[in-house]
PDB file of C-alpha atoms in Angstrom:
ATOM      1  CA  MET A 158      38.714 140.480  67.333  1.00 51.00           C
ATOM      2  CA  LYS A 159      40.969 139.823  70.262  1.00 48.00           C
ATOM      3  CA  ALA A 160      43.259 136.592  70.048  1.00 50.00           C
ATOM      4  CA  LYS A 161      42.472 134.010  72.669  1.00 51.00           C
ATOM      5  CA  LYS A 162      45.045 133.549  75.381  1.00 50.00           C
ATOM      6  CA  LYS A 163      46.618 130.131  75.466  1.00 52.00           C
ATOM      7  CA  PRO A 164      45.583 128.130  78.554  1.00 52.00           C
ATOM      8  CA  VAL A 165      48.354 127.952  81.143  1.00 51.00           C
ATOM      9  CA  ASN A 166      49.500 124.399  81.875  1.00 60.00           C
ATOM     10  CA  LYS A 167      50.022 124.616  85.620  1.00 58.00           C
ATOM     11  CA  ILE A 168      51.504 121.262  85.918  1.00 63.00           C
ATOM     12  CA  ALA A 169      54.308 122.079  83.227  1.00 62.00           C
ATOM     13  CA  GLN A 170      54.871 125.465  85.024  1.00 63.00           C
ATOM     14  CA  LYS A 171      55.497 123.806  88.356  1.00 58.00           C
ATOM     15  CA  LYS A 172      57.690 121.150  86.846  1.00 62.00           C
ATOM     16  CA  ALA A 173      59.758 123.868  85.155  1.00 64.00           C
ATOM     17  CA  GLN A 174      60.005 125.888  88.494  1.00 63.00           C
ATOM     18  CA  ARG A 175      61.016 122.589  90.317  1.00 65.00           C
ATOM     19  CA  GLU A 176      63.773 121.955  87.761  1.00 67.00           C
ATOM     20  CA  GLN A 177      65.012 125.497  88.060  1.00 68.00           C
ATOM     21  CA  GLN A 178      65.084 125.176  91.831  1.00 62.00           C
ATOM     22  CA  GLU A 179      67.029 121.858  91.641  1.00 62.00           C
ATOM     23  CA  LYS A 180      69.537 123.405  89.407  1.00 62.00           C
ATOM     24  CA  ARG A 181      70.102 126.319  91.795  1.00 59.00           C
ATOM     25  CA  MET A 182      70.419 123.918  94.675  1.00 55.00           C
ATOM     26  CA  LYS A 183      72.942 121.739  92.886  1.00 58.00           C
ATOM     27  CA  ARG A 184      74.929 124.932  92.044  1.00 59.00           C
ATOM     28  CA  VAL A 185      74.860 126.042  95.719  1.00 43.00           C
ATOM     29  CA  MET A 186      75.882 122.595  96.924  1.00 49.00           C
ATOM     30  CA  TRP A 187      78.795 122.451  94.387  1.00 50.00           C
ATOM     31  CA  ILE A 188      80.072 125.866  95.430  1.00 48.00           C
ATOM     32  CA  THR A 189      79.698 125.027  99.108  1.00 42.00           C
ATOM     33  CA  GLY A 190      81.536 121.761  98.618  1.00 49.00           C
ATOM     34  CA  ALA A 191      84.372 123.485  96.715  1.00 45.00           C
ATOM     35  CA  CYS A 192      84.575 126.013  99.532  1.00 38.00           C
ATOM     36  CA  ILE A 193      84.821 123.245 102.037  1.00 40.00           C
ATOM     37  CA  VAL A 194      87.594 121.540 100.136  1.00 37.00           C
ATOM     38  CA  VAL A 195      89.589 124.790  99.822  1.00 35.00           C
ATOM     39  CA  LEU A 196      89.043 125.440 103.519  1.00 36.00           C
ATOM     40  CA  VAL A 197      90.360 122.013 104.530  1.00 33.00           C
ATOM     41  CA  VAL A 198      93.299 122.430 102.324  1.00 34.00           C
ATOM     42  CA  LEU A 199      94.098 125.733 103.871  1.00 37.00           C
ATOM     43  CA  LEU A 200      93.768 124.403 107.287  1.00 37.00           C
ATOM     44  CA  LEU A 201      96.100 121.644 106.710  1.00 39.00           C
ATOM     45  CA  ALA A 202      98.698 123.969 105.152  1.00 39.00           C
ATOM     46  CA  ILE A 203      98.628 126.398 108.006  1.00 37.00           C
ATOM     47  CA  ARG A 204      98.273 124.095 111.027  1.00 42.00           C
ATOM     48  CA  PRO A 205     101.474 123.151 112.817  1.00 42.00           C
ATOM     49  CA  SER A 206     102.849 119.858 111.725  1.00 43.00           C
ATOM     50  CA  SER A 207     102.101 116.931 114.173  1.00 46.00           C
ATOM     51  CA  GLN A 208     105.332 115.357 113.095  1.00 56.00           C
ATOM     52  CA  LYS A 209     107.552 117.960 114.781  1.00 77.00           C
ATOM     53  CA  GLY A 210     108.755 116.556 118.152  1.00 76.00           C
ATOM     54  CA  ASP A 211     109.236 119.083 120.929  1.00 87.00           C
ATOM     55  CA  PHE A 212     111.415 116.937 123.229  1.00 96.00           C
ATOM     56  CA  ASP A 213     112.606 117.711 126.641  1.00 96.00           C
ATOM     57  CA  TYR A 214     116.161 116.422 125.881  1.00 97.00           C
ATOM     58  CA  SER A 215     117.442 117.056 129.338  1.00 96.00           C
ATOM     59  CA  SER A 216     115.120 114.450 130.736  1.00 97.00           C
ATOM     60  CA  LEU A 217     116.193 111.684 128.414  1.00 98.00           C
ATOM     61  CA  PRO A 218     119.116 109.280 128.405  1.00 98.00           C
ATOM     62  CA  VAL A 219     121.824 110.583 125.988  1.00 98.00           C
ATOM     63  CA  LEU A 220     124.675 108.946 124.172  1.00 98.00           C
ATOM     64  CA  GLY A 221     127.283 111.369 123.026  1.00 97.00           C
ATOM     65  CA  ASN A 222     127.624 115.121 123.447  1.00 97.00           C
ATOM     66  CA  PRO A 223     124.361 116.833 124.450  1.00 97.00           C
ATOM     67  CA  ASP A 224     125.698 120.042 122.753  1.00 97.00           C
ATOM     68  CA  ALA A 225     125.961 118.265 119.422  1.00 97.00           C
ATOM     69  CA  PRO A 226     124.331 120.144 116.508  1.00 96.00           C
ATOM     70  CA  VAL A 227     121.993 117.035 115.698  1.00 97.00           C
ATOM     71  CA  LYS A 228     119.748 115.369 118.197  1.00 98.00           C
ATOM     72  CA  ILE A 229     118.534 111.885 117.274  1.00 98.00           C
ATOM     73  CA  VAL A 230     115.663 110.423 119.325  1.00 98.00           C
ATOM     74  CA  GLU A 231     114.758 106.809 119.097  1.00 98.00           C
ATOM     75  CA  MET A 232     111.289 105.876 120.331  1.00 98.00           C
ATOM     76  CA  GLY A 233     111.426 102.232 121.271  1.00 98.00           C
ATOM     77  CA  ASP A 234     109.946  99.346 123.152  1.00 98.00           C
ATOM     78  CA  TYR A 235     112.192  96.875 124.885  1.00 98.00           C
ATOM     79  CA  LYS A 236     109.966  93.905 123.807  1.00 97.00           C
ATOM     80  CA  CYS A 237     109.983  95.005 120.063  1.00 97.00           C
ATOM     81  CA  PRO A 238     112.094  92.630 117.802  1.00 97.00           C
ATOM     82  CA  ILE A 239     112.757  95.478 115.296  1.00 96.00           C
ATOM     83  CA  CYS A 240     113.978  97.726 118.135  1.00 97.00           C
ATOM     84  CA  GLN A 241     116.551  95.110 118.953  1.00 98.00           C
ATOM     85  CA  TYR A 242     117.788  95.177 115.403  1.00 97.00           C
ATOM     86  CA  PHE A 243     117.830  98.969 115.599  1.00 98.00           C
ATOM     87  CA  THR A 244     120.057  98.705 118.738  1.00 97.00           C
ATOM     88  CA  GLN A 245     122.417  95.971 117.486  1.00 97.00           C
ATOM     89  CA  GLU A 246     122.618  96.985 113.776  1.00 97.00           C
ATOM     90  CA  ILE A 247     121.764 100.695 113.331  1.00 97.00           C
ATOM     91  CA  SER A 248     123.019 102.171 116.552  1.00 97.00           C
ATOM     92  CA  PRO A 249     126.606 101.058 116.092  1.00 97.00           C
ATOM     93  CA  GLN A 250     126.715 102.758 112.684  1.00 98.00           C
ATOM     94  CA  LEU A 251     125.098 105.965 114.065  1.00 98.00           C
ATOM     95  CA  LYS A 252     127.790 105.846 116.833  1.00 98.00           C
ATOM     96  CA  LYS A 253     130.710 105.439 114.368  1.00 98.00           C
ATOM     97  CA  ASP A 254     129.453 108.067 111.781  1.00 98.00           C
ATOM     98  CA  PHE A 255     127.864 110.846 114.027  1.00 98.00           C
ATOM     99  CA  ILE A 256     128.087 110.250 117.798  1.00 98.00           C
ATOM    100  CA  ASP A 257     131.734 109.437 118.073  1.00 98.00           C
ATOM    101  CA  THR A 258     132.536 112.392 115.776  1.00 97.00           C
ATOM    102  CA  GLY A 259     130.581 114.858 117.885  1.00 97.00           C
ATOM    103  CA  LYS A 260     128.103 115.607 115.077  1.00 97.00           C
ATOM    104  CA  ALA A 261     125.059 114.009 116.827  1.00 98.00           C
ATOM    105  CA  ALA A 262     123.799 112.675 120.170  1.00 98.00           C
ATOM    106  CA  LEU A 263     121.396 109.834 120.550  1.00 98.00           C
ATOM    107  CA  TYR A 264     118.413 109.984 122.948  1.00 98.00           C
ATOM    108  CA  PHE A 265     115.982 107.242 123.997  1.00 98.00           C
ATOM    109  CA  SER A 266     112.302 107.717 124.734  1.00 98.00           C
ATOM    110  CA  ASN A 267     109.882 104.900 125.691  1.00 98.00           C
ATOM    111  CA  TYR A 268     106.916 104.133 123.595  1.00 98.00           C
ATOM    112  CA  LEU A 269     105.194 100.913 124.743  1.00 98.00           C
ATOM    113  CA  ILE A 270     103.121  99.091 122.078  1.00 96.00           C
ATOM    114  CA  ILE A 271     103.899  95.402 122.428  1.00 96.00           C
ATOM    115  CA  SER A 272     102.745  95.014 126.060  1.00 95.00           C
ATOM    116  CA  PRO A 273     102.067  98.411 127.415  1.00 94.00           C
ATOM    117  CA  LYS A 274     100.651  97.055 130.758  1.00 94.00           C
ATOM    118  CA  GLY A 275     102.931  94.071 131.002  1.00 96.00           C
ATOM    119  CA  ASP A 276     106.543  93.276 130.014  1.00 95.00           C
ATOM    120  CA  SER A 277     107.144  96.479 127.994  1.00 98.00           C
ATOM    121  CA  ASN A 278     106.117  98.535 130.922  1.00 98.00           C
ATOM    122  CA  THR A 279     108.217  96.516 133.423  1.00 98.00           C
ATOM    123  CA  ALA A 280     111.393  96.747 131.411  1.00 98.00           C
ATOM    124  CA  ALA A 281     110.829 100.418 130.882  1.00 98.00           C
ATOM    125  CA  LEU A 282     110.484 100.847 134.678  1.00 98.00           C
ATOM    126  CA  ALA A 283     113.763  99.053 135.240  1.00 98.00           C
ATOM    127  CA  ALA A 284     115.649 101.000 132.604  1.00 98.00           C
ATOM    128  CA  GLN A 285     114.359 104.329 134.007  1.00 98.00           C
ATOM    129  CA  SER A 286     115.553 103.236 137.517  1.00 98.00           C
ATOM    130  CA  VAL A 287     119.057 102.555 136.155  1.00 98.00           C
ATOM    131  CA  PHE A 288     118.971 105.877 134.322  1.00 98.00           C
ATOM    132  CA  HIS A 289     118.119 107.797 137.449  1.00 98.00           C
ATOM    133  CA  GLN A 290     120.544 105.882 139.617  1.00 98.00           C
ATOM    134  CA  ASN A 291     123.460 106.113 137.289  1.00 98.00           C
ATOM    135  CA  LYS A 292     123.148 107.716 133.933  1.00 97.00           C
ATOM    136  CA  ASP A 293     126.450 106.415 132.708  1.00 96.00           C
ATOM    137  CA  GLU A 294     125.259 102.855 133.034  1.00 98.00           C
ATOM    138  CA  PHE A 295     121.986 103.305 131.192  1.00 98.00           C
ATOM    139  CA  TRP A 296     123.074 102.357 127.598  1.00 98.00           C
ATOM    140  CA  LYS A 297     124.880  99.294 129.013  1.00 98.00           C
ATOM    141  CA  TYR A 298     121.714  98.106 130.653  1.00 98.00           C
ATOM    142  CA  TYR A 299     119.707  99.218 127.474  1.00 98.00           C
ATOM    143  CA  GLU A 300     121.906  97.014 125.278  1.00 98.00           C
ATOM    144  CA  ALA A 301     121.673  94.131 127.804  1.00 98.00           C
ATOM    145  CA  ILE A 302     117.938  94.097 127.745  1.00 98.00           C
ATOM    146  CA  TYR A 303     117.926  93.872 123.957  1.00 98.00           C
ATOM    147  CA  ARG A 304     120.592  91.267 123.759  1.00 98.00           C
ATOM    148  CA  ASN A 305     118.659  89.066 126.196  1.00 98.00           C
ATOM    149  CA  GLN A 306     115.234  89.887 124.658  1.00 97.00           C
ATOM    150  CA  GLY A 307     112.702  87.043 124.817  1.00 96.00           C
ATOM    151  CA  ASP A 308     109.916  86.195 122.288  1.00 94.00           C
ATOM    152  CA  GLU A 309     107.482  89.021 121.973  1.00 91.00           C
ATOM    153  CA  ALA A 310     104.552  86.599 122.502  1.00 92.00           C
ATOM    154  CA  THR A 311     105.903  85.456 125.896  1.00 95.00           C
ATOM    155  CA  GLU A 312     106.280  87.076 129.283  1.00 95.00           C
ATOM    156  CA  TRP A 313     109.979  87.297 130.068  1.00 97.00           C
ATOM    157  CA  ALA A 314     110.752  90.867 131.286  1.00 97.00           C
ATOM    158  CA  THR A 315     109.769  90.021 134.898  1.00 98.00           C
ATOM    159  CA  PRO A 316     111.166  92.022 137.867  1.00 98.00           C
ATOM    160  CA  ASP A 317     113.390  89.005 138.799  1.00 98.00           C
ATOM    161  CA  PHE A 318     114.737  88.674 135.343  1.00 98.00           C
ATOM    162  CA  LEU A 319     115.468  92.417 135.113  1.00 98.00           C
ATOM    163  CA  VAL A 320     117.202  92.700 138.403  1.00 98.00           C
ATOM    164  CA  ASN A 321     119.213  89.519 137.830  1.00 98.00           C
ATOM    165  CA  LEU A 322     120.185  90.863 134.502  1.00 98.00           C
ATOM    166  CA  ALA A 323     121.551  93.986 136.085  1.00 98.00           C
ATOM    167  CA  ARG A 324     123.546  91.895 138.519  1.00 98.00           C
ATOM    168  CA  THR A 325     124.922  89.537 135.770  1.00 98.00           C
ATOM    169  CA  GLU A 326     125.836  92.538 133.609  1.00 98.00           C
ATOM    170  CA  ASN A 327     127.460  94.188 136.625  1.00 98.00           C
ATOM    171  CA  ILE A 328     125.410  97.247 136.131  1.00 98.00           C
ATOM    172  CA  LYS A 329     126.500  99.730 138.838  1.00 98.00           C
ATOM    173  CA  VAL A 330     123.388 100.479 140.762  1.00 98.00           C
ATOM    174  CA  ASP A 331     121.644  99.590 143.928  1.00 98.00           C
ATOM    175  CA  TYR A 332     119.885  96.324 143.090  1.00 98.00           C
ATOM    176  CA  ASP A 333     117.449  96.567 146.055  1.00 98.00           C
ATOM    177  CA  GLN A 334     116.646 100.152 144.880  1.00 98.00           C
ATOM    178  CA  LEU A 335     116.098  98.820 141.386  1.00 98.00           C
ATOM    179  CA  ARG A 336     113.631  96.155 142.544  1.00 98.00           C
ATOM    180  CA  LYS A 337     111.690  98.733 144.586  1.00 98.00           C
ATOM    181  CA  ASP A 338     111.538 101.119 141.739  1.00 98.00           C
ATOM    182  CA  ILE A 339     110.057  98.223 139.552  1.00 98.00           C
ATOM    183  CA  ASP A 340     107.597  97.095 142.137  1.00 98.00           C
ATOM    184  CA  GLU A 341     106.422 100.606 143.202  1.00 98.00           C
ATOM    185  CA  LYS A 342     106.529 101.928 139.661  1.00 98.00           C
ATOM    186  CA  THR A 343     108.490 104.917 140.823  1.00 98.00           C
ATOM    187  CA  TYR A 344     108.954 106.289 137.218  1.00 98.00           C
ATOM    188  CA  GLN A 345     105.578 105.414 135.799  1.00 98.00           C
ATOM    189  CA  GLU A 346     104.694 109.011 135.221  1.00 98.00           C
ATOM    190  CA  GLU A 347     107.786 109.507 133.091  1.00 98.00           C
ATOM    191  CA  ILE A 348     106.905 106.542 131.012  1.00 98.00           C
ATOM    192  CA  ASP A 349     103.303 107.681 130.623  1.00 98.00           C
ATOM    193  CA  SER A 350     104.340 111.158 129.580  1.00 97.00           C
ATOM    194  CA  GLN A 351     106.654 109.677 126.867  1.00 98.00           C
ATOM    195  CA  ASN A 352     103.887 107.509 125.668  1.00 98.00           C
ATOM    196  CA  ALA A 353     101.561 110.442 125.508  1.00 97.00           C
ATOM    197  CA  LEU A 354     104.084 112.459 123.454  1.00 97.00           C
ATOM    198  CA  ALA A 355     104.551 109.615 120.991  1.00 97.00           C
ATOM    199  CA  ARG A 356     100.708 109.410 120.574  1.00 96.00           C
ATOM    200  CA  LYS A 357     100.511 113.009 120.050  1.00 96.00           C
ATOM    201  CA  LEU A 358     103.291 112.903 117.345  1.00 96.00           C
ATOM    202  CA  ASN A 359     101.127 110.163 115.683  1.00 95.00           C
ATOM    203  CA  VAL A 360     103.940 107.653 116.121  1.00 96.00           C
ATOM    204  CA  MET A 361     102.471 104.316 114.857  1.00 95.00           C
ATOM    205  CA  SER A 362     105.355 101.825 115.334  1.00 95.00           C
ATOM    206  CA  THR A 363     108.735 101.122 116.983  1.00 97.00           C
ATOM    207  CA  PRO A 364     111.398 102.120 116.444  1.00 97.00           C
ATOM    208  CA  THR A 365     110.490 105.658 115.266  1.00 97.00           C
ATOM    209  CA  VAL A 366     113.420 108.054 114.939  1.00 98.00           C
ATOM    210  CA  PHE A 367     113.227 111.868 115.112  1.00 98.00           C
ATOM    211  CA  VAL A 368     116.058 113.974 113.959  1.00 98.00           C
ATOM    212  CA  ASN A 369     116.109 117.604 115.347  1.00 97.00           C
ATOM    213  CA  GLY A 370     112.516 117.178 116.114  1.00 96.00           C
ATOM    214  CA  GLU A 371     111.496 115.949 112.658  1.00 97.00           C
ATOM    215  CA  LYS A 372     110.160 112.470 112.283  1.00 97.00           C
ATOM    216  CA  ALA A 373     111.992 110.099 109.854  1.00 96.00           C
ATOM    217  CA  THR A 374     110.061 107.789 107.694  1.00 95.00           C
ATOM    218  CA  GLU A 375     109.300 104.177 108.804  1.00 93.00           C
ATOM    219  CA  GLU A 376     111.832 103.013 106.209  1.00 95.00           C
ATOM    220  CA  ALA A 377     114.550 105.324 107.482  1.00 95.00           C
ATOM    221  CA  SER A 378     113.925 104.162 111.034  1.00 94.00           C
ATOM    222  CA  MET A 379     114.837 100.692 110.006  1.00 94.00           C
ATOM    223  CA  ASN A 380     117.177 101.150 107.201  1.00 96.00           C
ATOM    224  CA  TYR A 381     120.471 102.958 107.892  1.00 98.00           C
ATOM    225  CA  PRO A 382     121.287 103.821 104.139  1.00 97.00           C
ATOM    226  CA  VAL A 383     118.086 105.726 104.117  1.00 97.00           C
ATOM    227  CA  LEU A 384     118.481 107.294 107.669  1.00 98.00           C
ATOM    228  CA  LYS A 385     122.089 108.383 107.101  1.00 98.00           C
ATOM    229  CA  PRO A 386     121.314 111.110 104.403  1.00 98.00           C
ATOM    230  CA  PHE A 387     118.221 112.332 106.394  1.00 98.00           C
ATOM    231  CA  ILE A 388     120.649 112.925 109.303  1.00 98.00           C
ATOM    232  CA  GLU A 389     123.275 114.537 107.038  1.00 97.00           C
ATOM    233  CA  LYS A 390     120.662 116.820 105.648  1.00 96.00           C
ATOM    234  CA  LYS A 391     119.777 118.003 109.140  1.00 96.00           C
ATOM    235  CA  LEU A 392     123.473 118.449 109.873  1.00 96.00           C
ATOM    236  CA  ALA A 393     124.054 120.612 106.805  1.00 95.00           C
ATOM    237  CA  GLU A 394     120.966 122.721 107.874  1.00 92.00           C
ATOM    238  CA  GLN A 395     122.576 123.373 111.276  1.00 89.00           C
ATOM    239  CA  ASN A 396     125.847 124.235 109.905  1.00 82.00           C
ATOM    240  CA  LYS A 397     124.273 126.896 107.678  1.00 82.00           C
ATOM    241  CA  GLU A 398     122.855 128.640 110.714  1.00 70.00           C
TER     242      GLU A 398
END
């Protein structure tokens, strides 16, 4: 006598198949997710660092010997109060320890963040005009702007103010040409190019310092005891080559 076959529970069978399918999907999703994470890590590891600055040093104002083994670039905004601090407190120490000794040269590049379409830009236009008229007078004018810096919330870097400042400080340039360069925005493309480079390098604040193309930390850019060993490290690297 043949044994009777047990009736197939189609509902239970479908449920089991669905559970198996869900397990397979979860496994596939987990593997896919893991692969994506690994791929992202690999891409981050092999892509060129966005923090490495490829500067055209010959186009920037320079303080010190351009052939010095270490090149320090300050990205700054003439309306930035912390940039004023950098100019008055950190730059003199850089000059004493590295620039005057021929170990480094200091460069300046504009990055307008306070008032990019107002005072910051007007001051940058004036400084670029001085630089192109008389490179030796640039740093004197640079220091004069920061020394006479107004409140960042007010409009103070007007064409009249900037031309009168050059006269008062006896900056050796043609003042009529200076005014013309400001009004006609003669060097706007240079400023725009410098701003574009700063954005490309993910610069988020001013001042930001680069040493031989490598961006210093925000703390180092505003704290000389932190910046100094970073520069010394770069100098040691150059001396090994």
